[in-house]
Short mmCIF file of C-alpha atoms and ligand atoms in Angstrom, two decimals:
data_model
loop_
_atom_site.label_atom_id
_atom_site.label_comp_id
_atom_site.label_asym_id
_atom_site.label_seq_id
_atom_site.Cartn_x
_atom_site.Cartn_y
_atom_site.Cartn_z
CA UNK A 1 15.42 11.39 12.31
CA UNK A 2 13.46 12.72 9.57
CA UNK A 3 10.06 12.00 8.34
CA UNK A 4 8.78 13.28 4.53
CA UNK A 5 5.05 13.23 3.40
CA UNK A 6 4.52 13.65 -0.75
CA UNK A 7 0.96 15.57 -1.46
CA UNK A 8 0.76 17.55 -4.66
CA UNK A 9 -3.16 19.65 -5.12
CA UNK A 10 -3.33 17.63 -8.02
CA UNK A 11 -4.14 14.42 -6.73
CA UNK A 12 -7.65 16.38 -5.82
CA UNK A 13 -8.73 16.46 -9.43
CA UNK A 14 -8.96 13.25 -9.88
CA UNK A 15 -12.49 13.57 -9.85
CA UNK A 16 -14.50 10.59 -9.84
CA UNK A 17 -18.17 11.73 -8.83
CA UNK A 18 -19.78 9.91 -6.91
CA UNK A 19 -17.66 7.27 -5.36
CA UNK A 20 -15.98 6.00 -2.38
CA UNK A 21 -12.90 7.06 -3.55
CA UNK A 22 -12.77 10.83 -3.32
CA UNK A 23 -10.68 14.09 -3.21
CA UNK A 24 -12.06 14.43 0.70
CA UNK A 25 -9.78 11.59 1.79
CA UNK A 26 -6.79 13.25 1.47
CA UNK A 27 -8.25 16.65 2.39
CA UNK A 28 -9.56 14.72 5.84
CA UNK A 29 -6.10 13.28 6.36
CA UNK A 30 -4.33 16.75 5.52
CA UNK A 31 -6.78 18.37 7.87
CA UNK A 32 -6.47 16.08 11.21
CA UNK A 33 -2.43 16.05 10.39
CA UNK A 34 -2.72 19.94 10.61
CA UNK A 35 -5.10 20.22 13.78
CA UNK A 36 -3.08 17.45 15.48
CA UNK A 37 0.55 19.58 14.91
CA UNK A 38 1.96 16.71 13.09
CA UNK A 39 2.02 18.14 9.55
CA UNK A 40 4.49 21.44 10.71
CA UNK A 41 6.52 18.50 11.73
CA UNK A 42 7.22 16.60 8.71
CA UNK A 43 9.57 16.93 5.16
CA UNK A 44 7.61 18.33 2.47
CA UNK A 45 8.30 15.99 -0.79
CA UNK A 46 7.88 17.50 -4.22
CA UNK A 47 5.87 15.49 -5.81
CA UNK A 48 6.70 15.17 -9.78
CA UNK A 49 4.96 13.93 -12.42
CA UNK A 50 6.50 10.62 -13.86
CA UNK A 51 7.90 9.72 -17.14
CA UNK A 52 6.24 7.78 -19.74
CA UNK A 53 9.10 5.48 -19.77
CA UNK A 54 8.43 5.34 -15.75
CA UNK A 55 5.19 4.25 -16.04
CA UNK A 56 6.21 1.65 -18.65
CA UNK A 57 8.65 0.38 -15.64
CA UNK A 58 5.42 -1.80 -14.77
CA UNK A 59 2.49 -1.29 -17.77
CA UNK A 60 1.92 -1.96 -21.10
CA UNK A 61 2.88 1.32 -23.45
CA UNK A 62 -0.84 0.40 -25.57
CA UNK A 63 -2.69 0.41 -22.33
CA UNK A 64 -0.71 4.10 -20.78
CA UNK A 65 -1.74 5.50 -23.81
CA UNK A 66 -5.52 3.97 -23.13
CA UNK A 67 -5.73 5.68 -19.98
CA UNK A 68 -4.64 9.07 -21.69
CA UNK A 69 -7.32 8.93 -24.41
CA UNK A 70 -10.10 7.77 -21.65
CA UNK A 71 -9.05 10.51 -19.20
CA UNK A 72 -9.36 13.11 -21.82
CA UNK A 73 -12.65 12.20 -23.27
CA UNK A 74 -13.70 11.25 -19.46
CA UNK A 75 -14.85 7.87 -19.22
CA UNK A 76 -14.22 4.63 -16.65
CA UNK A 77 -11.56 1.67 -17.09
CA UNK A 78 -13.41 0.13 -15.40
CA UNK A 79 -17.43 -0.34 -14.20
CA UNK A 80 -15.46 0.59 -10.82
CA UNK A 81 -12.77 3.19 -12.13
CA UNK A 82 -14.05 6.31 -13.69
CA UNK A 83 -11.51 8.99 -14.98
CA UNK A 84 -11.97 12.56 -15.76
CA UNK A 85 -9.76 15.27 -17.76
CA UNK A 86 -6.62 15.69 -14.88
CA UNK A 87 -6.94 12.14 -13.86
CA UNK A 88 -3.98 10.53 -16.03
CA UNK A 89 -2.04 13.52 -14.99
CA UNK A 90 -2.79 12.69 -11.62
CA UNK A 91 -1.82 9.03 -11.83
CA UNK A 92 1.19 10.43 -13.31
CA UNK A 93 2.06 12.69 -10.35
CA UNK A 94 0.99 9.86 -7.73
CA UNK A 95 3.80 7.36 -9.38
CA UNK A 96 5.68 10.32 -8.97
CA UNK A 97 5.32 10.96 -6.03
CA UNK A 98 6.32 7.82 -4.64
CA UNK A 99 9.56 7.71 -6.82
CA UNK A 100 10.40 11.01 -5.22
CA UNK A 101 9.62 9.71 -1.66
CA UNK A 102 11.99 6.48 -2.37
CA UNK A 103 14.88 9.12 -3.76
CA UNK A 104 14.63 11.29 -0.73
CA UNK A 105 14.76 7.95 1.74
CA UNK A 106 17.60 6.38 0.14
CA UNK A 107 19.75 9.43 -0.44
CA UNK A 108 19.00 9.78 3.43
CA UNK A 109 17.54 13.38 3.17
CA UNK A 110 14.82 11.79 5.33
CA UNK A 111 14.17 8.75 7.43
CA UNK A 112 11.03 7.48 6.20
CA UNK A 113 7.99 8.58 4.67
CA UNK A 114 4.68 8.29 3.58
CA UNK A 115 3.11 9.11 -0.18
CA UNK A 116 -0.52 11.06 0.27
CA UNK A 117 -1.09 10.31 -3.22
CA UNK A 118 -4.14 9.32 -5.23
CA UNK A 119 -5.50 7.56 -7.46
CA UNK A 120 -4.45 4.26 -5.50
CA UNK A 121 -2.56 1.36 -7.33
CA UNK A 122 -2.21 -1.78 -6.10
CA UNK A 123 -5.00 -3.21 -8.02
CA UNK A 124 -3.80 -2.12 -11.53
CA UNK A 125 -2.54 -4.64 -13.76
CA UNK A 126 0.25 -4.59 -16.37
CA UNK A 127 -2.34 -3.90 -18.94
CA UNK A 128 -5.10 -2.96 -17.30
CA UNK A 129 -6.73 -0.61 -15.05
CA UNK A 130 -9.24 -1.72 -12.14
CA UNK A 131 -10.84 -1.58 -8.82
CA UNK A 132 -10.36 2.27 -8.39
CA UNK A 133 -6.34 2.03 -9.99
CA UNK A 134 -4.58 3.45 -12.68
CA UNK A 135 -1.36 2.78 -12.47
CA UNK A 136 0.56 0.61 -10.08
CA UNK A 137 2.28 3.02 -7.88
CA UNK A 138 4.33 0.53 -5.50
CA UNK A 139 5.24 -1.55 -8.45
CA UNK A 140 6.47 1.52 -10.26
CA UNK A 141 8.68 2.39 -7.39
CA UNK A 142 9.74 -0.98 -6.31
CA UNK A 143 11.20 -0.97 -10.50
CA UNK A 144 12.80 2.40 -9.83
CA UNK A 145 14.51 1.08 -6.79
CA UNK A 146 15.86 -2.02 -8.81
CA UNK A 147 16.70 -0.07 -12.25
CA UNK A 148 17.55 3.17 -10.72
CA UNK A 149 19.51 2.30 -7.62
CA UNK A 150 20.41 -1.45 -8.59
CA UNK A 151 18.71 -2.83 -5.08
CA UNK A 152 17.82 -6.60 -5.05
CA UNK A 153 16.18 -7.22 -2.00
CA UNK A 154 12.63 -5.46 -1.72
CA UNK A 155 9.73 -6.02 0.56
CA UNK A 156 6.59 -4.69 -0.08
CA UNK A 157 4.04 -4.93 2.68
CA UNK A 158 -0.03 -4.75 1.93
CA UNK A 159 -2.09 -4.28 4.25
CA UNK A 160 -5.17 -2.90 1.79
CA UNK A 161 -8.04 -5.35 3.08
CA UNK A 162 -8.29 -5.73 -0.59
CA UNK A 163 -5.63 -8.19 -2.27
CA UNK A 164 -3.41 -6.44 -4.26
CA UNK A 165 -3.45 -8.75 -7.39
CA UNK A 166 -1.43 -6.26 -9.80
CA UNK A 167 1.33 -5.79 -7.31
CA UNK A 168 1.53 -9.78 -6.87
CA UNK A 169 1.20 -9.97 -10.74
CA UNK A 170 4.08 -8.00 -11.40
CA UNK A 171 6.76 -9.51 -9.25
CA UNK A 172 5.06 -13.20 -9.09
CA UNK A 173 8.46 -15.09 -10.91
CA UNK A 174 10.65 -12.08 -9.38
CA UNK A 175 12.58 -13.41 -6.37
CA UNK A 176 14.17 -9.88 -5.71
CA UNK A 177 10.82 -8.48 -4.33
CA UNK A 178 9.12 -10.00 -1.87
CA UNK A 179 5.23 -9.43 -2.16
CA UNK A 180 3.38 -9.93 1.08
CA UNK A 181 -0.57 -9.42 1.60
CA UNK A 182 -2.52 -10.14 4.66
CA UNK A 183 -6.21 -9.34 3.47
CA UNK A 184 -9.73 -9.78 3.87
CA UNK A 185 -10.91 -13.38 1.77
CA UNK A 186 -13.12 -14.09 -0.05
CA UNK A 187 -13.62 -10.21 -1.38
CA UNK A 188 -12.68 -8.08 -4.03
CA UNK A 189 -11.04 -8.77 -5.91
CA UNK A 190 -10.86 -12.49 -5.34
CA UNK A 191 -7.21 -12.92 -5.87
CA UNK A 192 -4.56 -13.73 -2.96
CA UNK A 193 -4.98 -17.41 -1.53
CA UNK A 194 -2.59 -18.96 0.81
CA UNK A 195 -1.22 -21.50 -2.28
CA UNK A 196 -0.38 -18.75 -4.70
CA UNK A 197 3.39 -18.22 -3.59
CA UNK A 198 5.14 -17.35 -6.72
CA UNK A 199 6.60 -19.30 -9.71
CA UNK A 200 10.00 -19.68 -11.45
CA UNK A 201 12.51 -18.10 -10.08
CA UNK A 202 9.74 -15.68 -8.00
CA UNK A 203 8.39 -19.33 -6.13
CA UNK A 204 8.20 -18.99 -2.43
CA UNK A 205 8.88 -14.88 -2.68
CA UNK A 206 4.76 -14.26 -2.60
CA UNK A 207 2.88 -14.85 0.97
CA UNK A 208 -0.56 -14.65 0.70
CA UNK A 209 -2.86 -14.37 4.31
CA UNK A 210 -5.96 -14.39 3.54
CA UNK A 211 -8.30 -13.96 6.82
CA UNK A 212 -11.33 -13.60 7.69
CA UNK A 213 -13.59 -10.94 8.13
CA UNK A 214 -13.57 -9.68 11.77
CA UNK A 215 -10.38 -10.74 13.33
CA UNK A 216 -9.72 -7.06 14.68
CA UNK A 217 -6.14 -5.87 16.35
CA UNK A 218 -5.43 -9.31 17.77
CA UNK A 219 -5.65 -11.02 14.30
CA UNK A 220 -3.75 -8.56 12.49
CA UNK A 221 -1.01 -8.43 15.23
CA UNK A 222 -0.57 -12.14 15.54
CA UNK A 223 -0.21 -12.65 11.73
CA UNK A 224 2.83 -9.74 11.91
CA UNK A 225 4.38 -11.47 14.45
CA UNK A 226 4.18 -14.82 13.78
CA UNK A 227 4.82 -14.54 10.02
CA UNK A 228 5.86 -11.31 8.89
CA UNK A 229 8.43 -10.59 11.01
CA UNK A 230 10.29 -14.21 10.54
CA UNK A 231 10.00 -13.85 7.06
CA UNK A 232 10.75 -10.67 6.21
CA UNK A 233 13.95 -10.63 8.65
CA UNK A 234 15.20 -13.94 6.84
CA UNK A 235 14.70 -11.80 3.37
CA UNK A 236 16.49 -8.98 5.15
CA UNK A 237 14.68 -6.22 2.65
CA UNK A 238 17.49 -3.30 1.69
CA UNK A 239 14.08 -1.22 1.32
CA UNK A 240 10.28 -1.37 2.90
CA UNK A 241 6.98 -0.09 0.61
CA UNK A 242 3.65 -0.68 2.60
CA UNK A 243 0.28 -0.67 0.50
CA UNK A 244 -1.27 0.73 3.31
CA UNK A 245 -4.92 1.02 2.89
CA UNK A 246 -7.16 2.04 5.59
CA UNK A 247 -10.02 -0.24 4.30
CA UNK A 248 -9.38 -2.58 7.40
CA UNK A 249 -10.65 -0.07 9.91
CA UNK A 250 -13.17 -0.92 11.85
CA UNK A 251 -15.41 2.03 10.61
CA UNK A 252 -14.56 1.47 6.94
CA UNK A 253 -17.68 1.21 4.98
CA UNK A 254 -15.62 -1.79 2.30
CA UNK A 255 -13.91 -3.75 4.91
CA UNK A 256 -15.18 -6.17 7.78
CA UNK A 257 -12.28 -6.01 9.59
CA UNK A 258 -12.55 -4.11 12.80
CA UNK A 259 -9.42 -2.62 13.24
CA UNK A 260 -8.83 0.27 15.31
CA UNK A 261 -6.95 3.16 14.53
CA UNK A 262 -3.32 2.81 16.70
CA UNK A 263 -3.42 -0.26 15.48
CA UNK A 264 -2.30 1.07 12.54
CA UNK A 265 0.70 2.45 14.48
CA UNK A 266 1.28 -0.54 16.23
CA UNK A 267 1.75 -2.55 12.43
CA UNK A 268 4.10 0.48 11.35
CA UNK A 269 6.32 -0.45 14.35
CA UNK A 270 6.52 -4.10 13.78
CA UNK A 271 7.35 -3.06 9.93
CA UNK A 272 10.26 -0.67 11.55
CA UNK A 273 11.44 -3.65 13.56
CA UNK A 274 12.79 -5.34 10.00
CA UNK A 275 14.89 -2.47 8.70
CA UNK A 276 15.14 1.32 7.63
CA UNK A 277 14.06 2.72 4.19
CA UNK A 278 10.47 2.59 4.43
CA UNK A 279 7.89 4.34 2.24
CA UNK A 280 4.19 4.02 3.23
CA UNK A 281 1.81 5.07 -0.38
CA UNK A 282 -2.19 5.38 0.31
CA UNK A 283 -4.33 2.52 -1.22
CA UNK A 284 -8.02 2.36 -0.16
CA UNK A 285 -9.68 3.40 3.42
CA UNK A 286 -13.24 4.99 2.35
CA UNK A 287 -14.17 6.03 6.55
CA UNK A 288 -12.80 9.81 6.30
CA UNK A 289 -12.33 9.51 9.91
CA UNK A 290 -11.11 6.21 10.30
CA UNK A 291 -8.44 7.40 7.91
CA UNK A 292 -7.47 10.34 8.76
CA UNK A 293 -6.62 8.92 12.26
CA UNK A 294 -4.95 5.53 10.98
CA UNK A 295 -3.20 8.04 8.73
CA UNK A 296 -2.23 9.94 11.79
CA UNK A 297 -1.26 6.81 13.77
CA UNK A 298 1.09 5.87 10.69
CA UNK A 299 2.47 8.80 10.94
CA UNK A 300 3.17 8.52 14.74
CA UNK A 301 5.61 5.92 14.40
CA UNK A 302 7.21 6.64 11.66
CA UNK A 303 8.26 10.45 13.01
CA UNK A 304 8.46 8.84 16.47
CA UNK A 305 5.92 11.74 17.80
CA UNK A 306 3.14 10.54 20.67
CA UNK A 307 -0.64 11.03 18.53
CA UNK A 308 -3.46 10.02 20.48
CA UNK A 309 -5.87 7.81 18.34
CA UNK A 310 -7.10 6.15 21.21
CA UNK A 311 -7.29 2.61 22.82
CA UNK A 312 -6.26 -0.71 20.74
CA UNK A 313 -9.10 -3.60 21.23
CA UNK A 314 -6.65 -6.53 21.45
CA UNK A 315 -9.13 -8.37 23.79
CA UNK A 316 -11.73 -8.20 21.03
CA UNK A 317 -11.38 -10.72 18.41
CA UNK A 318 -14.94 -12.42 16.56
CA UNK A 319 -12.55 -14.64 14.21
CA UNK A 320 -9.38 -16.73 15.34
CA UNK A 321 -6.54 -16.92 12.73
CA UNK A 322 -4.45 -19.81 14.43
CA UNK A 323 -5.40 -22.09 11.22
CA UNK A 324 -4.75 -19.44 8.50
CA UNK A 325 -1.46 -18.93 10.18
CA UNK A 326 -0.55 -22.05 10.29
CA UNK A 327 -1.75 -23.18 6.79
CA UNK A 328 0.31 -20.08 5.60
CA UNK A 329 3.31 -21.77 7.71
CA UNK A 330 2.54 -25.34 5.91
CA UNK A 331 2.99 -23.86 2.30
CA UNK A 332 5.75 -21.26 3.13
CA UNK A 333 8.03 -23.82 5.49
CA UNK A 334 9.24 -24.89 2.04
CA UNK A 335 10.92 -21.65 1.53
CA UNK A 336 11.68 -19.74 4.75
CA UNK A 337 12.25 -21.00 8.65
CA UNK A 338 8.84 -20.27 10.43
ZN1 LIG B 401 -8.72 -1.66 -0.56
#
């Protein structure tokens, strides 16, 4: 057992001033994964930068091309998503990055891994770029896996406490990827409510959990149980993505969550419960400490190696989620046995 981590120095020059989401991130999560011993531990993944035709897997060819002329002449996609001069190159090598994680799981050179990449992706649309995305990373891989290795059965996990409305987008009438958020509602970006499951062909293969704010470890554990887990064993996934962001920690400073860190580890072994091939990419989590050790935590389970992140707080719980579970088993009962 074998676990890979993709980083390439690039992903630090995305520089976007200012802003929550920053170069430190991944330099706090490479430095706890060194001072713990867990990086000396771990597959180093090449990162490489993806095609044009890769990125057109998932976006509009008009809108890549937008994103080169606005990264070059430095600008913002969005009042939310400023680029600079490497940052389409950058985008380019995060989409990479997580195609070259996927290749390395499924042609079993490691177990598992997780994608250190940035910018984040999950909120970028076909045609558009927003809420600190470019391009949609997990989308683009999830279309690699089904052009490139003919797979028909793909789960993709977000737990971003943001909705991921571009991932949902792209697969909403495709029934051979499963899309399933649990996230913090109403909040950016608005998107993700219990009724929107899907359409055509894709109805009934989107489940949306909207919760709210607060609901800690016991929340987030009861929703995996309850509904992931029947779900996504009854879709029996040939391959697992997680959106992981770490925007649900309890110290983040854009989620109201209250999750702890081991938590994190704890959700990464219920995911492991429903089948090998997993890939974890980095979405949001703006607490350098809070995710550097979720990070860590992740990391734990996946490499099976004991981190110490501290004590989970399943007795603490300000919000109950019995009714969003069970109006989330009311809609989806049409579709799957829970
Ligand atoms: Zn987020």
């Amino acid at each position: 057992m074998s676990t890979g981590y993709v980083y390439h120095p690039i992903y630090l020059k995305h520089n976007t001033g200012a802003h929550p989401e920053r170069s430190e991130r991944l330099i706090a999560i490479l430095d706890l994964l060194k001072k713990r011993n867990v990086l000396d531990r771990l597959v180093k993944i090449n990162a490489e930068r993806a095609s044009i035709k890769e990125i057109e897997y998932n976006h509009d060819p008009a809108y890549i091309k937008h994103v080169q002329a606005v990264s070059e002449r430095e600008g913002a996609l969005d009042l939310d998503t400023p680029v600079s001069k490497d940052s389409f190159d950058a985008a380019l090598y995060a989409a990479g990055g997580l195609i070259g994680a996927v290749d390395q799981v499924i042609s079993k050179n490691v177990t598992n891994a997780f994608a250190l990449v940035r910018p984040p992706g999950h909120h970028a649309e076909y045609a558009k770029g927003m809420g600190f995305c470019l391009f949609n990373n997990v989308a683009i891989a999830a279309r690699h896996l089904k052009l490139h290795h003919g797979l028909q059965r793909i789960l993709i996990i977000d737990w971003d406490v943001h909705h991921g409305n571009g991932t949902e987008h792209s697969f909403y009438d495709d029934p051979s990827v499963l899309y399933f958020s649990i996230h913090q509602y109403p909040h950016y970006p608005g998107t993700g409510r219990i009724d929107d499951i899907g359409s055509g062909e894709g109805e009934g293969f989107t489940v949306n959990v909207p919760l709210p704010p607060g609901v800690g470890d016991k929340g987030y554990l009861e929703v995996m149980n309850e509904v992931l887990l029947p779900i996504a064993t009854e879709f029996n996934p040939e391959f697992i993505l997680i959106s992981s962001g770490s925007d649900l920690h309890k110290l983040d400073p854009l989620g109201g969550m209250n999750v702890t860190s081991p938590a994190f580890g704890k959700f990464t072994d219920i995911v492991r419960e429903i089948g090998d091939g997993v890939v974890v990419t980095l979405e949001g989590g703006y607490d350098l400490t809070g995710l550097s050790e979720s990070v860590l935590a992740i990391f734990g389970s996946l490499a099976g190696i004991e981190v110490d992140t501290g004590e989970m707080a399943l007795d603490r719980s300000e919000r109950d989620v019995a009714d969003v579970i069970s109006n989330v088993k009311k809609v989806q009962r049409s579709y799957w046995n829970i």
